[in-house]
């Protein structure tokens, strides 16, 4: 049988500088000052490199190190400010919690859709309370959006479901938002990754299987409605 060659994906053959330029254009639409911040980081690293070079009498030698370091600093600024700008865009949108979950590193399981919602019709979804669920080594995390009273009831209902199938596993509940006592989406990754680990990798697999066995994953969510439209487009930020 003849072997068929698979053509390389366009994103693999593109110039990396073009990808960076595309990312810059994407972020600039959200954060107009990104160019100034990148330039400031670049100039600062170059200035420090020159000072060190003159102090030791080898300014041109230190520039060999300072130039790539300055470019790296500018790229870090682009990535960090781009991510923060994307999170600011998500605030107040339905499905913002999913955008925060998408920024988590490896080792977390989470559903792309809410595990619960108290909407009976598509017209009610904008004002509905919804709950997303994530599982990591710290335990199970439930993230609610929507009106506080209804969201609190939905959180408690989902917490009881988790406790029933995974007794002894820590369960953390948060209400995502910008109000008092709420968890802002831009602080979600920092908050969740600082939780103390409680499960081993093997226990994580077992608990994930138990959570998947829970009925009613789409309970109360109207068919054909996507309540996760606020998820972060990480491919766009990477220029893909």
Short mmCIF file of N, CA and C in Angstrom, two decimals, residues 114-119 128-132 142-161 173 175 219-221:
data_model
loop_
_atom_site.label_atom_id
_atom_site.label_comp_id
_atom_site.label_asym_id
_atom_site.label_seq_id
_atom_site.Cartn_x
_atom_site.Cartn_y
_atom_site.Cartn_z
N UNK A 114 -21.59 23.70 31.23
CA UNK A 114 -22.00 23.70 32.63
C UNK A 114 -22.55 22.34 33.04
N UNK A 115 -22.35 22.00 34.30
CA UNK A 115 -22.92 20.74 34.79
C UNK A 115 -24.35 20.95 35.26
N UNK A 116 -24.74 22.21 35.45
CA UNK A 116 -26.12 22.49 35.88
C UNK A 116 -26.49 23.92 35.52
N UNK A 117 -27.78 24.14 35.28
CA UNK A 117 -28.32 25.48 35.04
C UNK A 117 -29.78 25.46 35.43
N UNK A 118 -30.29 26.60 35.91
CA UNK A 118 -31.69 26.64 36.34
C UNK A 118 -32.58 27.32 35.29
N UNK A 119 -32.20 27.18 34.01
CA UNK A 119 -33.00 27.74 32.92
C UNK A 119 -33.84 26.64 32.28
N UNK A 128 -29.86 33.12 33.89
CA UNK A 128 -29.86 31.87 34.64
C UNK A 128 -28.63 31.77 35.52
N UNK A 129 -28.74 30.95 36.55
CA UNK A 129 -27.59 30.56 37.35
C UNK A 129 -27.03 29.28 36.74
N UNK A 130 -25.73 29.22 36.55
CA UNK A 130 -25.10 28.04 35.98
C UNK A 130 -23.90 27.65 36.83
N UNK A 131 -23.51 26.39 36.75
CA UNK A 131 -22.38 25.89 37.53
C UNK A 131 -21.45 25.10 36.63
N UNK A 132 -20.15 25.44 36.70
CA UNK A 132 -19.11 24.67 36.03
C UNK A 132 -18.38 23.86 37.09
N UNK A 142 -16.34 23.88 42.27
CA UNK A 142 -17.59 24.26 41.64
C UNK A 142 -17.63 25.78 41.50
N UNK A 143 -17.88 26.24 40.29
CA UNK A 143 -17.88 27.67 39.98
C UNK A 143 -19.24 28.08 39.46
N UNK A 144 -19.90 28.98 40.16
CA UNK A 144 -21.24 29.40 39.78
C UNK A 144 -21.22 30.80 39.17
N UNK A 145 -22.17 31.04 38.30
CA UNK A 145 -22.41 32.36 37.72
C UNK A 145 -23.90 32.63 37.79
N UNK A 146 -24.24 33.92 37.78
CA UNK A 146 -25.65 34.28 37.77
C UNK A 146 -26.10 34.88 39.09
N UNK A 147 -27.41 35.10 39.26
CA UNK A 147 -27.95 35.69 40.49
C UNK A 147 -27.49 34.92 41.72
N UNK A 148 -27.03 35.65 42.74
CA UNK A 148 -26.38 35.03 43.89
C UNK A 148 -27.26 34.01 44.61
N UNK A 149 -28.52 34.38 44.87
CA UNK A 149 -29.38 33.48 45.61
C UNK A 149 -29.59 32.16 44.90
N UNK A 150 -29.93 32.24 43.63
CA UNK A 150 -30.15 31.01 42.85
C UNK A 150 -28.86 30.26 42.62
N UNK A 151 -27.76 31.01 42.42
CA UNK A 151 -26.47 30.35 42.22
C UNK A 151 -26.04 29.59 43.46
N UNK A 152 -26.30 30.16 44.64
CA UNK A 152 -25.94 29.50 45.89
C UNK A 152 -26.71 28.18 46.05
N UNK A 153 -28.00 28.19 45.70
CA UNK A 153 -28.81 26.97 45.78
C UNK A 153 -28.29 25.91 44.81
N UNK A 154 -27.94 26.36 43.60
CA UNK A 154 -27.44 25.42 42.60
C UNK A 154 -26.08 24.85 43.01
N UNK A 155 -25.24 25.70 43.60
CA UNK A 155 -23.94 25.24 44.10
C UNK A 155 -24.12 24.16 45.17
N UNK A 156 -25.01 24.41 46.11
CA UNK A 156 -25.23 23.45 47.18
C UNK A 156 -25.77 22.13 46.65
N UNK A 157 -26.65 22.21 45.67
CA UNK A 157 -27.20 21.00 45.06
C UNK A 157 -26.11 20.17 44.39
N UNK A 158 -25.22 20.86 43.65
CA UNK A 158 -24.13 20.15 42.98
C UNK A 158 -23.10 19.64 43.98
N UNK A 159 -22.88 20.38 45.07
CA UNK A 159 -21.94 19.94 46.10
C UNK A 159 -22.40 18.62 46.71
N UNK A 160 -23.70 18.52 46.98
CA UNK A 160 -24.24 17.29 47.56
C UNK A 160 -24.08 16.12 46.60
N UNK A 161 -24.24 16.38 45.30
CA UNK A 161 -24.04 15.32 44.31
C UNK A 161 -22.60 14.81 44.35
N UNK A 173 -16.28 25.77 46.61
CA UNK A 173 -17.32 26.47 45.85
C UNK A 173 -17.01 27.96 45.76
N UNK A 175 -18.35 31.79 43.68
CA UNK A 175 -19.24 32.51 42.78
C UNK A 175 -18.38 33.45 41.95
N UNK A 219 -28.56 19.08 32.71
CA UNK A 219 -29.85 19.34 33.35
C UNK A 219 -30.21 20.82 33.30
N UNK A 220 -31.35 21.11 32.75
CA UNK A 220 -31.85 22.48 32.72
C UNK A 220 -31.26 23.34 31.64
N UNK A 221 -30.40 22.81 30.79
CA UNK A 221 -29.80 23.62 29.72
C UNK A 221 -30.56 23.37 28.44
#
